[in-house]
Coordinates of N, CA and C in Angstrom, one line a residue:
M1 N -1.3 -69.6 -45.8 CA -2.0 -68.4 -46.2 C -2.7 -67.8 -44.9
E2 N -3.2 -68.7 -44.1 CA -3.8 -68.2 -42.9 C -2.8 -67.5 -42.0
D3 N -1.6 -68.1 -41.9 CA -0.6 -67.5 -41.1 C -0.3 -66.1 -41.6
S4 N -0.2 -65.9 -42.8 CA 0.2 -64.6 -43.4 C -1.0 -63.6 -43.1
S5 N -2.2 -64.0 -43.3 CA -3.4 -63.1 -43.1 C -3.5 -62.8 -41.6
T6 N -3.2 -63.8 -40.7 CA -3.3 -63.5 -39.3 C -2.2 -62.6 -38.9
S7 N -1.0 -62.7 -39.4 CA 0.1 -61.8 -39.1 C -0.2 -60.4 -39.6
E8 N -0.8 -60.3 -40.8 CA -1.2 -59.0 -41.3 C -2.3 -58.3 -40.4
I9 N -3.2 -59.1 -39.9 CA -4.3 -58.6 -39.0 C -3.6 -58.1 -37.7
D10 N -2.7 -59.0 -37.2 CA -2.0 -58.6 -36.0 C -1.2 -57.3 -36.1
K11 N -0.5 -57.2 -37.3 CA 0.2 -56.0 -37.6 C -0.7 -54.7 -37.6
E12 N -1.8 -54.9 -38.3 CA -2.8 -53.8 -38.4 C -3.3 -53.4 -37.0
E13 N -3.6 -54.4 -36.2 CA -4.1 -54.1 -34.8 C -3.0 -53.4 -34.0
E14 N -1.8 -53.8 -34.2 CA -0.7 -53.2 -33.4 C -0.5 -51.7 -33.9
E15 N -0.6 -51.5 -35.2 CA -0.6 -50.1 -35.7 C -1.7 -49.3 -35.2
Q16 N -2.9 -49.9 -35.2 CA -4.1 -49.1 -34.7 C -3.9 -48.8 -33.2
T17 N -3.4 -49.7 -32.4 CA -3.1 -49.5 -31.0 C -2.1 -48.4 -30.8
T18 N -1.0 -48.5 -31.6 CA 0.0 -47.5 -31.5 C -0.5 -46.1 -31.9
Q19 N -1.3 -46.1 -33.0 CA -1.9 -44.8 -33.4 C -2.8 -44.2 -32.3
V20 N -3.6 -45.1 -31.7 CA -4.6 -44.7 -30.6 C -3.8 -44.2 -29.4
S21 N -2.7 -44.9 -29.0 CA -1.9 -44.4 -27.9 C -1.2 -43.1 -28.2
H22 N -0.7 -43.0 -29.5 CA -0.1 -41.8 -29.9 C -1.1 -40.6 -29.8
L23 N -2.3 -40.8 -30.3 CA -3.3 -39.8 -30.3 C -3.7 -39.4 -28.8
A24 N -3.7 -40.4 -28.0 CA -4.1 -40.2 -26.6 C -3.0 -39.3 -25.9
T25 N -1.7 -39.7 -26.2 CA -0.6 -38.9 -25.7 C -0.6 -37.5 -26.2
E26 N -0.9 -37.3 -27.5 CA -1.0 -36.0 -28.1 C -2.1 -35.2 -27.5
A27 N -3.2 -35.8 -27.2 CA -4.4 -35.2 -26.6 C -4.1 -34.7 -25.2
N28 N -3.3 -35.6 -24.5 CA -2.9 -35.2 -23.1 C -2.0 -34.0 -23.1
R29 N -1.1 -34.0 -24.1 CA -0.2 -32.8 -24.2 C -0.9 -31.5 -24.5
Q30 N -1.9 -31.6 -25.4 CA -2.7 -30.4 -25.7 C -3.5 -30.0 -24.6
F31 N -4.1 -31.0 -23.8 CA -4.9 -30.6 -22.7 C -4.0 -30.0 -21.6
A32 N -2.8 -30.5 -21.4 CA -1.9 -29.9 -20.4 C -1.5 -28.5 -20.8
G33 N -1.3 -28.3 -22.1 CA -0.9 -26.9 -22.6 C -2.1 -26.0 -22.4
L34 N -3.3 -26.5 -22.6 CA -4.5 -25.7 -22.5 C -4.8 -25.3 -21.0
T35 N -4.5 -26.3 -20.1 CA -4.6 -26.1 -18.7 C -3.6 -25.0 -18.3
R36 N -2.4 -25.1 -18.7 CA -1.4 -24.0 -18.4 C -1.8 -22.7 -18.9
K37 N -2.4 -22.6 -20.1 CA -2.8 -21.3 -20.6 C -4.0 -20.8 -19.8
K38 N -4.9 -21.6 -19.4 CA -6.0 -21.2 -18.5 C -5.6 -20.7 -17.2
S39 N -4.6 -21.4 -16.6 CA -4.1 -21.0 -15.2 C -3.3 -19.7 -15.4
G40 N -2.6 -19.5 -16.5 CA -1.9 -18.3 -16.7 C -2.8 -17.1 -16.9
I41 N -3.9 -17.3 -17.6 CA -4.9 -16.3 -17.8 C -5.6 -15.9 -16.5
L42 N -5.9 -17.0 -15.7 CA -6.5 -16.8 -14.4 C -5.6 -16.0 -13.4
L43 N -4.3 -16.4 -13.4 CA -3.4 -15.7 -12.6 C -3.2 -14.2 -13.0
L44 N -3.1 -14.0 -14.3 CA -3.0 -12.6 -14.8 C -4.3 -11.8 -14.4
T45 N -5.5 -12.4 -14.5 CA -6.7 -11.7 -14.2 C -6.7 -11.4 -12.7
L46 N -6.3 -12.3 -11.8 CA -6.3 -12.1 -10.4 C -5.4 -11.0 -10.0
V47 N -4.2 -11.0 -10.6 CA -3.2 -9.9 -10.3 C -3.7 -8.6 -10.7
S48 N -4.3 -8.5 -11.9 CA -4.8 -7.3 -12.4 C -5.9 -6.8 -11.5
F49 N -6.8 -7.6 -11.0 CA -7.9 -7.3 -10.1 C -7.3 -6.7 -8.8
L50 N -6.3 -7.4 -8.3 CA -5.8 -6.9 -7.0 C -5.1 -5.5 -7.2
I51 N -4.4 -5.3 -8.3 CA -3.8 -4.0 -8.5 C -4.9 -2.9 -8.7
F52 N -6.0 -3.3 -9.3 CA -7.1 -2.3 -9.5 C -7.7 -1.9 -8.1
I53 N -7.9 -2.9 -7.3 CA -8.4 -2.7 -5.9 C -7.4 -1.8 -5.1
L54 N -6.2 -2.1 -5.2 CA -5.2 -1.3 -4.5 C -5.2 0.1 -5.0
F55 N -5.3 0.3 -6.3 CA -5.4 1.7 -6.8 C -6.6 2.4 -6.3
I56 N -7.7 1.8 -6.1 CA -8.9 2.4 -5.6 C -8.7 2.8 -4.1
I57 N -8.1 1.9 -3.4 CA -7.8 2.2 -2.0 C -6.8 3.4 -1.8
V58 N -5.8 3.5 -2.7 CA -4.9 4.6 -2.6 C -5.6 5.9 -3.0
Q59 N -6.5 5.9 -4.0 CA -7.2 7.0 -4.4 C -8.1 7.5 -3.2
L60 N -8.8 6.6 -2.5 CA -9.6 7.0 -1.4 C -8.8 7.7 -0.3
F61 N -7.6 7.1 -0.1 CA -6.7 7.6 1.0 C -6.2 9.1 0.6
I62 N -5.9 9.3 -0.7 CA -5.5 10.6 -1.2 C -6.6 11.6 -1.0
M63 N -7.9 11.2 -1.3 CA -9.0 12.1 -1.2 C -9.2 12.5 0.3
K64 N -9.0 11.5 1.2 CA -9.2 11.8 2.6 C -8.0 12.7 3.1
L65 N -6.9 12.5 2.6 CA -5.7 13.4 2.9 C -5.9 14.8 2.4
R66 N -6.4 15.0 1.2 CA -6.7 16.3 0.7 C -7.8 17.0 1.5
K67 N -8.8 16.3 1.9 CA -9.9 16.9 2.7 C -9.3 17.4 4.0
A68 N -8.5 16.6 4.7 CA -7.8 17.0 5.9 C -6.9 18.2 5.7
H69 N -6.2 18.2 4.6 CA -5.3 19.3 4.3 C -6.1 20.6 4.1
V70 N -7.3 20.6 3.4 CA -8.1 21.8 3.2 C -8.6 22.3 4.6
I71 N -9.0 21.4 5.4 CA -9.5 21.8 6.8 C -8.4 22.4 7.6
W72 N -7.2 21.8 7.5 CA -6.0 22.4 8.2 C -5.7 23.8 7.6
K73 N -5.8 23.9 6.3 CA -5.5 25.3 5.7 C -6.5 26.3 6.2
K74 N -7.8 25.9 6.3 CA -8.8 26.9 6.8 C -8.5 27.3 8.3
A75 N -8.1 26.3 9.1 CA -7.7 26.6 10.5 C -6.5 27.5 10.6
S76 N -5.5 27.3 9.7 CA -4.3 28.1 9.8 C -4.6 29.5 9.3
R77 N -5.6 29.7 8.5 CA -5.9 31.1 8.0 C -6.4 31.9 9.2
S78 N -7.1 31.3 10.1 CA -7.6 32.1 11.2 C -6.4 32.3 12.2
K79 N -5.6 33.2 11.8 CA -4.4 33.5 12.6 C -4.7 34.5 13.8
S80 N -5.9 35.0 13.8 CA -6.2 35.9 14.9 C -6.0 35.2 16.3
C81 N -6.4 34.0 16.3 CA -6.3 33.2 17.6 C -4.8 33.1 17.9
M82 N -4.0 32.7 16.9 CA -2.6 32.5 17.1 C -1.9 33.8 17.5
N83 N -2.3 34.9 16.9 CA -1.8 36.2 17.2 C -2.1 36.6 18.6
Y84 N -3.3 36.3 19.1 CA -3.7 36.6 20.4 C -2.8 35.8 21.4
I85 N -2.6 34.6 21.1 CA -1.8 33.7 22.0 C -0.4 34.2 22.0
T86 N 0.1 34.6 20.9 CA 1.5 35.1 20.8 C 1.6 36.4 21.6
Q87 N 0.6 37.3 21.5 CA 0.6 38.5 22.2 C 0.6 38.3 23.7
L88 N -0.2 37.4 24.1 CA -0.3 37.1 25.6 C 1.1 36.6 26.1
Y89 N 1.7 35.7 25.3 CA 3.0 35.2 25.7 C 4.0 36.3 25.7
S90 N 4.1 37.1 24.8 CA 5.1 38.2 24.8 C 4.9 39.2 25.9
E91 N 3.6 39.5 26.2 CA 3.3 40.3 27.4 C 3.7 39.7 28.7
A92 N 3.5 38.4 28.8 CA 3.9 37.7 30.1 C 5.4 37.7 30.2
K93 N 6.1 37.6 29.1 CA 7.5 37.5 29.1 C 8.1 38.9 29.5
T94 N 7.5 40.0 29.0 CA 8.0 41.3 29.3 C 7.7 41.6 30.8
K95 N 6.6 41.2 31.3 CA 6.2 41.4 32.7 C 7.2 40.7 33.6
T96 N 7.6 39.5 33.2 CA 8.6 38.8 34.0 C 10.0 39.5 34.0
K97 N 10.3 40.1 32.9 CA 11.6 40.8 32.8 C 11.5 42.1 33.6
E98 N 10.4 42.8 33.6 CA 10.2 44.0 34.3 C 10.3 43.7 35.8
K99 N 9.8 42.6 36.3 CA 9.8 42.3 37.7 C 11.2 41.9 38.1
A100 N 12.0 41.3 37.3 CA 13.3 40.9 37.6 C 14.3 42.1 37.6
Q101 N 14.1 43.0 36.7 CA 15.1 44.1 36.6 C 15.1 45.1 37.8
P102 N 14.0 45.5 38.4 CA 14.1 46.4 39.5 C 14.9 45.9 40.7
S103 N 14.8 44.6 41.0 CA 15.5 44.1 42.1 C 17.0 44.1 41.8
K104 N 17.4 43.9 40.6 CA 18.9 44.0 40.3 C 19.4 45.4 40.3
L105 N 18.5 46.3 39.9 CA 18.9 47.7 39.9 C 19.1 48.3 41.3
K106 N 18.2 47.9 42.2 CA 18.3 48.4 43.6 C 19.4 47.8 44.3
G107 N 20.0 46.7 43.8 CA 21.1 46.1 44.5 C 20.6 45.2 45.6
E108 N 19.4 44.8 45.6 CA 18.8 44.0 46.7 C 19.2 42.5 46.4
L109 N 19.6 41.8 47.3 CA 19.9 40.4 47.2 C 18.6 39.6 47.3
T110 N 18.5 38.7 46.4 CA 17.4 37.8 46.5 C 17.7 36.7 47.4
H111 N 16.6 36.2 48.1 CA 16.8 35.2 49.1 C 17.0 33.9 48.4
T112 N 18.0 33.1 48.7 CA 18.3 31.8 48.1 C 18.0 30.8 49.2
P113 N 17.2 29.8 48.9 CA 16.9 28.8 49.9 C 18.2 28.0 50.3
E114 N 18.2 27.6 51.5 CA 19.4 27.0 52.1 C 19.6 25.6 51.4
S115 N 18.6 25.0 51.0 CA 18.7 23.6 50.4 C 19.5 23.7 49.1
I116 N 19.5 24.8 48.4 CA 20.2 24.9 47.2 C 21.7 25.2 47.4
V117 N 22.0 26.0 48.5 CA 23.4 26.4 48.8 C 24.1 25.2 49.4

């Protein structure tokens, strides 16, 4: 009778040990799954934060670009300066043509340096 009671106690201990090890394994699995979920959420949060920061930087760049464009537009509206420069250029060009035409009309030969000939 003692042998049968001892074997029953041994069987109960083995079952308890098996149950405890099974529970520990299940707990480890759940912990690993929870860790993966936490790391996934952390990764998603970091990526979202970086995209948000990049969006802010792009917006600041666009604002700076628009400001420079407005300044450029204001400068291009003052065409009086450009017209003046264009007028000076065209006058200089016509004066050069006028100087070159009389010598050709008179039939005078222009002096050519010997180094070119």
